[in-house]
Short mmCIF file of C-alpha atoms and ligand atoms in Angstrom, two decimals:
data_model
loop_
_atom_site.label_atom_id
_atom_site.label_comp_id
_atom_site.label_asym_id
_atom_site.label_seq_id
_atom_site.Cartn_x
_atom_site.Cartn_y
_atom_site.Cartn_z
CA UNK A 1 -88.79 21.18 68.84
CA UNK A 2 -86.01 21.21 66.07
CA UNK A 3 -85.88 17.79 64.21
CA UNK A 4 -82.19 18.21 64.08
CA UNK A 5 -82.24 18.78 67.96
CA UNK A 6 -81.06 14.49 68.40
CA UNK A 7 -78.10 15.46 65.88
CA UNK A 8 -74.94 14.38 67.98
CA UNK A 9 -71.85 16.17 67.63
CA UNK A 10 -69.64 14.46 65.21
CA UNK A 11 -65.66 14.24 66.40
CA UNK A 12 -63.07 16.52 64.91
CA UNK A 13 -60.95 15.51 61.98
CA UNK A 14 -57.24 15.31 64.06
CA UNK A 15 -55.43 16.77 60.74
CA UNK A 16 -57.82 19.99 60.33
CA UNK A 17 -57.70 20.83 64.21
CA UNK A 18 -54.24 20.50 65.20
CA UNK A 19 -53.74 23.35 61.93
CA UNK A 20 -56.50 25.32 63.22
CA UNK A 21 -54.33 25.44 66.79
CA UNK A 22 -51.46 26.17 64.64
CA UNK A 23 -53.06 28.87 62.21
CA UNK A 24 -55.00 30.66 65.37
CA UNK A 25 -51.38 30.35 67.14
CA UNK A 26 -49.87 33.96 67.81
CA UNK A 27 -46.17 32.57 68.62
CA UNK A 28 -43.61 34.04 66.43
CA UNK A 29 -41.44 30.54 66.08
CA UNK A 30 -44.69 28.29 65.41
CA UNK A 31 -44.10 25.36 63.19
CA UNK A 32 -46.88 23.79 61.33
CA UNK A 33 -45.86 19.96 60.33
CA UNK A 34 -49.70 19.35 60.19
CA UNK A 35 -51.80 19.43 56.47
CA UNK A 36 -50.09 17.33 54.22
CA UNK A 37 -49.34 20.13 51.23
CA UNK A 38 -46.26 21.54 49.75
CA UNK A 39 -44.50 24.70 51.14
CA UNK A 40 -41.84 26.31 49.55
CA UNK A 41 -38.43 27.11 51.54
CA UNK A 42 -40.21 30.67 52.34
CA UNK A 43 -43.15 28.27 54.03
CA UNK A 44 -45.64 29.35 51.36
CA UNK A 45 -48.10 27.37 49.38
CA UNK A 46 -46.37 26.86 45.19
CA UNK A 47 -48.24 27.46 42.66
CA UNK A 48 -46.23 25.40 39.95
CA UNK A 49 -44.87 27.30 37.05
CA UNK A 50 -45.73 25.08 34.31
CA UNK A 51 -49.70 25.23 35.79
CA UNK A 52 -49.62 29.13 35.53
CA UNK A 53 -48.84 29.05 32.68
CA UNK A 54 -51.15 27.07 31.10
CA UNK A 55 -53.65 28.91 33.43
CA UNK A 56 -53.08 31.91 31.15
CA UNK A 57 -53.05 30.25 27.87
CA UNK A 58 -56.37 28.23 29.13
CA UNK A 59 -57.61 32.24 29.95
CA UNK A 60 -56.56 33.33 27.15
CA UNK A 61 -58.24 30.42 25.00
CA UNK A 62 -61.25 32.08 23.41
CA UNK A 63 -62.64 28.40 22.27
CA UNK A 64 -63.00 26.86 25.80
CA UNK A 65 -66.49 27.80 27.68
CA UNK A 66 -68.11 26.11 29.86
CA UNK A 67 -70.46 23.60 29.00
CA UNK A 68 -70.40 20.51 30.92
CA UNK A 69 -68.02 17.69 30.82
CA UNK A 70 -69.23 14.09 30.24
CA UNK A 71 -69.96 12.21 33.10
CA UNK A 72 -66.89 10.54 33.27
CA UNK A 73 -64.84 13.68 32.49
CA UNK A 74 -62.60 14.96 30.01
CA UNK A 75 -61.16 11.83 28.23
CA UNK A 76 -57.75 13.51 27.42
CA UNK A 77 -56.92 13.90 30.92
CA UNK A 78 -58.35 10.18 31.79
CA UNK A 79 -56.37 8.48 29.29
CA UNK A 80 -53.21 10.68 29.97
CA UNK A 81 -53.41 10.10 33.79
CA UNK A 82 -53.79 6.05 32.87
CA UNK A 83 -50.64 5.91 30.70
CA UNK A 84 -48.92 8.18 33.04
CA UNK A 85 -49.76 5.18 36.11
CA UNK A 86 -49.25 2.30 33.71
CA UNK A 87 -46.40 4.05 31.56
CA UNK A 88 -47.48 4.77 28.24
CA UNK A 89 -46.24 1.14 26.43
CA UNK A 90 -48.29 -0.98 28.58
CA UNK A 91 -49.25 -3.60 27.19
CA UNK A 92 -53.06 -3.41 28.92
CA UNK A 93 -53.41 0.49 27.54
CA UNK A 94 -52.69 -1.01 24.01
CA UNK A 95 -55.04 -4.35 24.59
CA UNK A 96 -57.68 -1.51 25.29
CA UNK A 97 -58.48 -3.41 28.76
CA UNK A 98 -57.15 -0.42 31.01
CA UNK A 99 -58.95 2.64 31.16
CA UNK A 100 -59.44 6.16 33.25
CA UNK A 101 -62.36 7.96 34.76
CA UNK A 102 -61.94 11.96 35.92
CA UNK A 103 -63.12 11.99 39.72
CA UNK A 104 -63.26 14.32 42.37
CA UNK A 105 -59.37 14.09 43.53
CA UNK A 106 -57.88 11.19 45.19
CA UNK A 107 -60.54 10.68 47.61
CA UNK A 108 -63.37 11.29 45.06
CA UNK A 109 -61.41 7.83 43.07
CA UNK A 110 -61.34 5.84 46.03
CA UNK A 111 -64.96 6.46 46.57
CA UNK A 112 -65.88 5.74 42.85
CA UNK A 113 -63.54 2.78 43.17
CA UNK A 114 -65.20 1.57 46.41
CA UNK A 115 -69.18 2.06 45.45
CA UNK A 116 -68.36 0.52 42.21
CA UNK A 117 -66.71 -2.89 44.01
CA UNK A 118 -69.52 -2.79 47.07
CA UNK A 119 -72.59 -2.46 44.22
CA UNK A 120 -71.43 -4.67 41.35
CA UNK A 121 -68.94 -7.03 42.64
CA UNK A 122 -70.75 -7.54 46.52
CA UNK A 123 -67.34 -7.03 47.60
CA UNK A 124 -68.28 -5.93 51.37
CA UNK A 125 -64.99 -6.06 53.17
CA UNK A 126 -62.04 -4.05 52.97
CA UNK A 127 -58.36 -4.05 54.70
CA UNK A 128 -56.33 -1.40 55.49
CA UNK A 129 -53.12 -0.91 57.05
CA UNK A 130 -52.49 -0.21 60.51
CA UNK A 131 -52.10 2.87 60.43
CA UNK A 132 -53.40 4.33 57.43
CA UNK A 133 -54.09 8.02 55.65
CA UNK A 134 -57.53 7.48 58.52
CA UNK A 135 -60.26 8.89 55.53
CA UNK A 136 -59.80 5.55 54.13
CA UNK A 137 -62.19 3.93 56.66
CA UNK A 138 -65.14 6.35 56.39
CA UNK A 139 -64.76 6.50 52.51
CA UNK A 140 -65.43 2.92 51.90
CA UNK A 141 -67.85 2.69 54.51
CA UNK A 142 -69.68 5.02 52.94
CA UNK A 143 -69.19 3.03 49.50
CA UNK A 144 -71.15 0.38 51.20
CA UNK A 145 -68.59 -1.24 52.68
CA UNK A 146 -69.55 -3.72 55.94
CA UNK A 147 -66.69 -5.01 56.99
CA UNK A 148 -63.50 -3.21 58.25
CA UNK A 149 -59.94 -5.04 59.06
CA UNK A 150 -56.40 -3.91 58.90
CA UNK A 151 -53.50 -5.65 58.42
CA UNK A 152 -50.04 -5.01 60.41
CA UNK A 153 -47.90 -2.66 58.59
CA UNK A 154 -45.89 -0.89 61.47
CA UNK A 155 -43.05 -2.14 63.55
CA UNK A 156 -42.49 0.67 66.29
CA UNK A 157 -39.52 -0.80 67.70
CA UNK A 158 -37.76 -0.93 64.61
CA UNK A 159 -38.97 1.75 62.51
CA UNK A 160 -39.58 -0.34 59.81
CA UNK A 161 -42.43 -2.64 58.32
CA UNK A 162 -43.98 -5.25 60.06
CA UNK A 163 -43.47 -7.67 56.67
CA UNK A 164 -44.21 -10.80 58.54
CA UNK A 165 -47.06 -9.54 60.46
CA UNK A 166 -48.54 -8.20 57.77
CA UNK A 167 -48.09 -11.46 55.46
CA UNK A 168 -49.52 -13.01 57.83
CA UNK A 169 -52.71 -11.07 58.35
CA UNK A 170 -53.31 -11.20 54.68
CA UNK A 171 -53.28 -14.81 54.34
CA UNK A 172 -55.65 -14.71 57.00
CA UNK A 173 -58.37 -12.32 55.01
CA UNK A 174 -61.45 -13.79 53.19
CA UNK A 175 -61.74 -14.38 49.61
CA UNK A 176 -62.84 -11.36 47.93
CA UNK A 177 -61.65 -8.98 51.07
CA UNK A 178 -60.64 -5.55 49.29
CA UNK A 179 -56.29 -4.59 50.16
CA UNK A 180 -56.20 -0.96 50.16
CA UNK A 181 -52.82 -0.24 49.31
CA UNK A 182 -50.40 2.94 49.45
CA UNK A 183 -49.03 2.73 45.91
CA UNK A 184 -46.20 5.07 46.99
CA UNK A 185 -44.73 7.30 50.30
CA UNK A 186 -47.15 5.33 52.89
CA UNK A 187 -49.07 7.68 54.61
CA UNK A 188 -48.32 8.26 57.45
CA UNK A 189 -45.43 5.97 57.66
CA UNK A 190 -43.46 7.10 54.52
CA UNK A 191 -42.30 3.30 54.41
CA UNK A 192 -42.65 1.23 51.68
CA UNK A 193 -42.40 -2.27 50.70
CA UNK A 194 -39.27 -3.13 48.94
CA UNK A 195 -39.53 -4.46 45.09
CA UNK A 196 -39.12 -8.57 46.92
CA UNK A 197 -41.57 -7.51 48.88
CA UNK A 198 -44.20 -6.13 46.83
CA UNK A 199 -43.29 -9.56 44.83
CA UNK A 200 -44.37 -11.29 47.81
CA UNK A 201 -47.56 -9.21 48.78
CA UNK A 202 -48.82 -9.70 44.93
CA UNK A 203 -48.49 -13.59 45.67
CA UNK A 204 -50.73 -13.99 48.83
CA UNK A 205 -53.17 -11.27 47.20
CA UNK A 206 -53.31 -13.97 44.09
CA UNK A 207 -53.38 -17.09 46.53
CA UNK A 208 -56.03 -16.47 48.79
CA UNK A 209 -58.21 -14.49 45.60
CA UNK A 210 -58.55 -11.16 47.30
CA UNK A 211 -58.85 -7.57 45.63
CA UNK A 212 -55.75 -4.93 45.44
CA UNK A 213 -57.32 -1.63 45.58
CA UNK A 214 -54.18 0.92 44.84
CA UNK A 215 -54.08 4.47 46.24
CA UNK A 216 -51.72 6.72 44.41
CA UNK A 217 -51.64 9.98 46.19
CA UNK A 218 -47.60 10.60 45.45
CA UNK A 219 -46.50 9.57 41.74
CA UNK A 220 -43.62 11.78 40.87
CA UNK A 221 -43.79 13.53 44.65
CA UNK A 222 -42.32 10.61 46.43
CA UNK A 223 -39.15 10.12 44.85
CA UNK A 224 -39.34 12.93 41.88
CA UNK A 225 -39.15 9.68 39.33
CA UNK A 226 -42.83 9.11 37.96
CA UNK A 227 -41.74 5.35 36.75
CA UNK A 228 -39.94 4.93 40.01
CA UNK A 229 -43.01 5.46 42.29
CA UNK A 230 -45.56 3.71 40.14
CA UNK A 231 -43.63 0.70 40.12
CA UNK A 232 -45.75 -1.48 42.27
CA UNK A 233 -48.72 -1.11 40.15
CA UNK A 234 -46.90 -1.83 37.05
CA UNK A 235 -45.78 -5.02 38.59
CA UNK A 236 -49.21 -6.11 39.90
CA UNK A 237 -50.85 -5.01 36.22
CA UNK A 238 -47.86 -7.11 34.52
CA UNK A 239 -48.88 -9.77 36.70
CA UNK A 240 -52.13 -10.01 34.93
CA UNK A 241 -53.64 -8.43 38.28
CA UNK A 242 -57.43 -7.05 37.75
CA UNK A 243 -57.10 -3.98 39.52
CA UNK A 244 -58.45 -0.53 40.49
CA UNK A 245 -55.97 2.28 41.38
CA UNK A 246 -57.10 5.53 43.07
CA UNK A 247 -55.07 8.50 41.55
CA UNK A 248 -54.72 12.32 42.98
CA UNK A 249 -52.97 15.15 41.20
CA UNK A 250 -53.31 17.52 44.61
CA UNK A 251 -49.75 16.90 45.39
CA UNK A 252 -47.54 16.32 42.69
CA UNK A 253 -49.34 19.55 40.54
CA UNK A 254 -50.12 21.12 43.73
CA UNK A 255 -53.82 21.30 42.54
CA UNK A 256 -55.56 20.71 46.35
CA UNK A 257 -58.51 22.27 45.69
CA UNK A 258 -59.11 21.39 42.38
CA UNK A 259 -60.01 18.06 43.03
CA UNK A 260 -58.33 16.41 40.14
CA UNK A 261 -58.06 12.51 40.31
CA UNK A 262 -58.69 9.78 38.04
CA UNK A 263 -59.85 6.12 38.86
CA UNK A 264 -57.89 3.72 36.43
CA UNK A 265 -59.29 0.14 36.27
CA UNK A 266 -57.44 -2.62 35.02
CA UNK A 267 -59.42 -5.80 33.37
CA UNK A 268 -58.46 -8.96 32.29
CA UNK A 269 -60.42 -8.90 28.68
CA UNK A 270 -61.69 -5.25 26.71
CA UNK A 271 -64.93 -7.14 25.90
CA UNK A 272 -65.84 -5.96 29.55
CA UNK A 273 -65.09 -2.67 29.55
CA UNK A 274 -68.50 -0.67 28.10
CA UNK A 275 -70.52 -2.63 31.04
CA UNK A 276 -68.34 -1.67 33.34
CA UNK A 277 -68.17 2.22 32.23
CA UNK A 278 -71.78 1.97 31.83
CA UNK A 279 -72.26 1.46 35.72
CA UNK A 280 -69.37 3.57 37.03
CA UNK A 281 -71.61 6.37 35.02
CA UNK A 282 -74.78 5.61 36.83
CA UNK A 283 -72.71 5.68 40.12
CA UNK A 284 -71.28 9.20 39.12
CA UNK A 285 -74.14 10.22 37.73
CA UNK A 286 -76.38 9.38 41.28
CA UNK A 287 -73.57 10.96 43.25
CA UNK A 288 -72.47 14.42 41.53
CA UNK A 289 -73.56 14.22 38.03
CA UNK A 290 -70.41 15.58 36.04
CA UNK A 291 -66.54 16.77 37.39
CA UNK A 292 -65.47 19.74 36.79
CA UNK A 293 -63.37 20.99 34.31
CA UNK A 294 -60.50 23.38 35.26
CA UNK A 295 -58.02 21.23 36.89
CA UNK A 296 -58.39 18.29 34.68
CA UNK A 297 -57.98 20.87 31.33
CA UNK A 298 -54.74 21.68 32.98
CA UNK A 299 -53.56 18.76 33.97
CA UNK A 300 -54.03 17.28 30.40
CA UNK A 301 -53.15 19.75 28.64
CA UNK A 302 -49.75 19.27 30.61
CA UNK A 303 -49.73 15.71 30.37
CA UNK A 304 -50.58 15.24 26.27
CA UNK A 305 -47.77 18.34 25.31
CA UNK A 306 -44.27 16.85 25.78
CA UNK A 307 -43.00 20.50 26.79
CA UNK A 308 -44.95 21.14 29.55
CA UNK A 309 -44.96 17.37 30.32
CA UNK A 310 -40.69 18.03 31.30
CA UNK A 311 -40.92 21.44 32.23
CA UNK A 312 -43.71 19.78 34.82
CA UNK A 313 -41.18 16.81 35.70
CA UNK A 314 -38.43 19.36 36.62
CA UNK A 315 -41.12 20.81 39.42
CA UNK A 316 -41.32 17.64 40.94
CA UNK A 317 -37.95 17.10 41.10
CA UNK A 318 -37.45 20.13 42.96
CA UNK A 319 -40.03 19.50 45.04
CA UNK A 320 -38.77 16.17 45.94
CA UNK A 321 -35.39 17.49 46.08
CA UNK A 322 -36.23 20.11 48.57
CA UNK A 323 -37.98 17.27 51.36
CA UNK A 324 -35.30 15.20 50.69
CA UNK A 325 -32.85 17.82 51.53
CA UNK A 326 -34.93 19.08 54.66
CA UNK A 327 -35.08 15.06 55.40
CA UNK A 328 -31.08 14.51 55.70
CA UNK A 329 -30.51 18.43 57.46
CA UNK A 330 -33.52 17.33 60.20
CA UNK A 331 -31.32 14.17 60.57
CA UNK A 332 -28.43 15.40 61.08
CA UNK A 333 -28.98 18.51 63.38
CA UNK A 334 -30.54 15.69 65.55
CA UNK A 335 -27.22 13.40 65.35
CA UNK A 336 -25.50 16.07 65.87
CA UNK A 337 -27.13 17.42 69.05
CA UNK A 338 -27.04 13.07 70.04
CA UNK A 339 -30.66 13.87 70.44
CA UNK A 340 -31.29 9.95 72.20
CA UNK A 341 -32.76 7.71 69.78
CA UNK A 342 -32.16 6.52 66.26
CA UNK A 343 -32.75 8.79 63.68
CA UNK A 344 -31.98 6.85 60.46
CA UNK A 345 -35.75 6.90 59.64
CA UNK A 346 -36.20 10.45 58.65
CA UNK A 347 -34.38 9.71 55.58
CA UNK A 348 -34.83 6.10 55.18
CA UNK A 349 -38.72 6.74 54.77
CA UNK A 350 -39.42 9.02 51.49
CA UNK A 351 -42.43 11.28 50.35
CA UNK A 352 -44.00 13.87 51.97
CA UNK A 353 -44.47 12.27 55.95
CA UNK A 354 -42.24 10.94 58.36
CA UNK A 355 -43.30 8.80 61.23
CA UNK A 356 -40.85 10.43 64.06
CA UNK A 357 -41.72 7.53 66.40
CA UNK A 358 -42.45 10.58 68.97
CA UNK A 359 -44.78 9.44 71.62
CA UNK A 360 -48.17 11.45 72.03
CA UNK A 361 -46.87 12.81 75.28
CA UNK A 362 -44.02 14.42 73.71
CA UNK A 363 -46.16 15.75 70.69
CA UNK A 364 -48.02 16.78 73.78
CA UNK A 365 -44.76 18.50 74.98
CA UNK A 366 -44.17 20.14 71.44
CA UNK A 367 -47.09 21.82 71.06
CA UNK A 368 -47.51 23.11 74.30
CA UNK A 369 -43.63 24.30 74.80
CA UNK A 370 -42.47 24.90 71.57
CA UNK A 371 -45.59 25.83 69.15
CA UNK A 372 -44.67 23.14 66.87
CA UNK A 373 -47.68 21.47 66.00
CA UNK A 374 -47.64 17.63 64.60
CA UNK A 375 -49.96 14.82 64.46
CA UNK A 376 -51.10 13.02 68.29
CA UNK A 377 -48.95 9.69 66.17
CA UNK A 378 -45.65 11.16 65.76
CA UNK A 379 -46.51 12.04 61.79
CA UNK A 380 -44.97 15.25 60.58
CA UNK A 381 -44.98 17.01 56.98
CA UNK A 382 -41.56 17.38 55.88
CA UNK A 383 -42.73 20.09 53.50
CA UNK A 384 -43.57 22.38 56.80
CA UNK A 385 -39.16 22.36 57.61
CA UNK A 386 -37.72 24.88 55.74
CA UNK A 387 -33.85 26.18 56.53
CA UNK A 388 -35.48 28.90 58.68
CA UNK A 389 -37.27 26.71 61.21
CA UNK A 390 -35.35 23.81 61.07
CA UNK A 391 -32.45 24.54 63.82
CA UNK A 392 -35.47 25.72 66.19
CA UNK A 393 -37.22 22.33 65.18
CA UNK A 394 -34.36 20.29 65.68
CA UNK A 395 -33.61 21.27 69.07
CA UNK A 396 -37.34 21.38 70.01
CA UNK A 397 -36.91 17.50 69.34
CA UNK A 398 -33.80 17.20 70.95
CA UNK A 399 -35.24 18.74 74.27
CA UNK A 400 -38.28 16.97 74.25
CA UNK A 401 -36.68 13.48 73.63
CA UNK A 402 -34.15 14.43 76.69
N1 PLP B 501 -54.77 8.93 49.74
C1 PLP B 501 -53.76 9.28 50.54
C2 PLP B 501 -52.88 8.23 51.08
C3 PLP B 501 -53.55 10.62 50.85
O1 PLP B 501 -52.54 10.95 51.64
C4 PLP B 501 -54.42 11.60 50.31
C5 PLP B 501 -54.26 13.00 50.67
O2 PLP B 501 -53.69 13.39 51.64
C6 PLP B 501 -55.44 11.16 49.45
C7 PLP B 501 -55.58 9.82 49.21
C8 PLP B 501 -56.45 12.02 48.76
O3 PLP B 501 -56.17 13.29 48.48
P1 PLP B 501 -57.09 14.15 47.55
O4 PLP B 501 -58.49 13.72 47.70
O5 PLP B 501 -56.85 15.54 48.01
O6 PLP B 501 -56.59 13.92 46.16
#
């Protein structure tokens, strides 16, 4: 008998399925709003411009090789992605108690981040909102994580953030409780907290003495202003906040598989700072020894030369640009056609998702009649409408809502 014969079949990850269906799909008019990754108007992946070209000077670079990288990574790329969170004044970069570790993307932070808080601190439960980006949940609980709660974030009926409902379930959490939150473009919601708000989420995390765990998947995506979507870590860090904030470079470099991401922590006092590195390197050490090197060279070398830094900037502007645009056409197609409903929220909620408020039946519906394949909760990638699919998808919508 097989020892892996009691093995039970694990369930499929929703995101990676529905684009299978879509990929394997023969239909002519398919529409994948699926994978959350840029396309281009054409539908195609983008390969920046300023990253090819530092591509070919980094192949071109006779003095580069490939040796390994210190445990915590390339330094120049951690201390460039820090200043680029925390803008490079802040007061906590200069007071040397804010500092950067190269990880394995986003997710590769948030696990850092989480192991770290579950082994040194005992930290052992963590909040998340309802919904979430869902990986959050299996990441932590692999960190060590025990205990799992969420906190209301969406109000269905009116599009919009369930503030007081989700006020109220913070109050409610245990000291110490880790608040996973979406630093920028909530995922899947694409709603976030207003500036007041943020104001008042800081003041029950201080009050009831529980841990804000950032996830910044979107800087510079979101909104195509890098100070613009950081701004609710800088105001928890100017808060005098101690902090972690997950950081991935997939989207707004369009590096996916690269898996470039830093995990900046914040601390109150420097004198901490080689104890804590100290055992973040044993936990990276234990887990995959060293990152790699080729997206972090690239992303530094982008970050540290103020050429490439703009040239960079202008790409996310026009990759913001273009899902904003796609946003307000999708919106108005559907006013146009007086599809039933409200449709304010497609360009009310920013960053790469939208939360259509489409029931499962009709995603149901969508898929099945019209190839256009979506998320079971009504989530869609805005990057997947381009000008040639977006009068089909419109009126897709408009005759399923009917
Ligand atoms: N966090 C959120 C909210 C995300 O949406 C994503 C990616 O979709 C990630 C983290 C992590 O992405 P990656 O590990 O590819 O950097």
């Amino acid at each position: 008998a097989s020892r892996f014969a009691d093995v039970k079949l694990g369930p499929p990850i929703e995101v990676f399925a529905v684009n299978k269906a879509c990929v394997d799909d023969p239909h002519p008019d398919k529409v994948n709003l699926t994978i959350g990754a840029y396309r281009t108007d054409e539908g195609k992946p983008w390969v920046l411009p300023v990253v090819r070209k530092t591509e070919r000077q980094m192949a071109a670079d006779e003095t580069l090789n490939h040796e390994y990288l210190p445990v915590l990574g390339l330094e120049a790329f951690s201390s460039a992605a820090t200043s680029m969170l925390l803008g490079p004044d802040h007061p906590a970069i200069a007071e040397g108690r804010a500092f950067g570790v190269q990880t394995l993307s986003g997710t590769g932070a948030l696990r850092v981040g989480a192991e770290f808080l579950s082994r040194q601190l005992k930290y052992s439960t963590f909040y998340m909102s309802n919904p979430s980006w869902e990986n959050h949940r299996l990441v932590f609980f692999n960190a060590g994580f025990t205990e799992f709660r969420e906190y209301r974030y969406w109000d269905a009926a009116n599009r919009t953030i369930d503030f007081s409902g989700l006020i109220e379930d913070l109050k409610a959490a245990p000291e110490n409780s880790v608040i996973i939150l979406h630093a920028c473009a909530h995922n899947p919601t694409g709603c976030d907290p207003t500036h007041e708000q943020w104001e008042k989420i800081a003041d029950v995390i201080k009050e009831k003495k529980l841990f804000p765990f950032f996830d910044s998947a979107y800087q510079g995506f979101a909104s195509g202003d890098l100070d613009k979507d950081a701004w609710a870590v800088r105001c928890f860090v100017s808060r005098g906040f101690e902090l972690v904030c997950a950081q991935s470079f997939a989207k707004n470099f369009g590096l996916y598989n690269e898996r470039v991401g830093n995990l900046t922590m914040v601390l109150k006092d420097k004198q901490f700072v080689p104890q804590v590195k100290s055992q973040v390197t044993l936990i990276v050490r234990g887990m995959y020894s060293n990152p790699p090197n080729h997206g972090g060279r690239i992303v530094s070398t982008v970050l540290n030369n103020p050429q490439l830094f703009e040239e960079w900037k202008e790409c996310i502007r026009t990759m913001a640009n273009r899902i904003l645009s796609m946003r307000s056409g999708l919106k108005q197609r559907l006013q146009a056609l007086g599809t039933p409903g409200t449709w304010d929220h497609i360009t009310t909620q920013i960053g790469m998702f939208s939360y259509t408020g489409l029931t499962p039946r009709q995603v149901e519906h969508l898929v099945n009649h019209y190839h256009v394949y979506l998320l079971k909760s009504g989530r869609i990638n805005m990057c997947g409408v381009t000008s040639h699919n977006i009068d089909y998808l419109a009126k897709a919508i408009h005759e399923t809502v009917l």
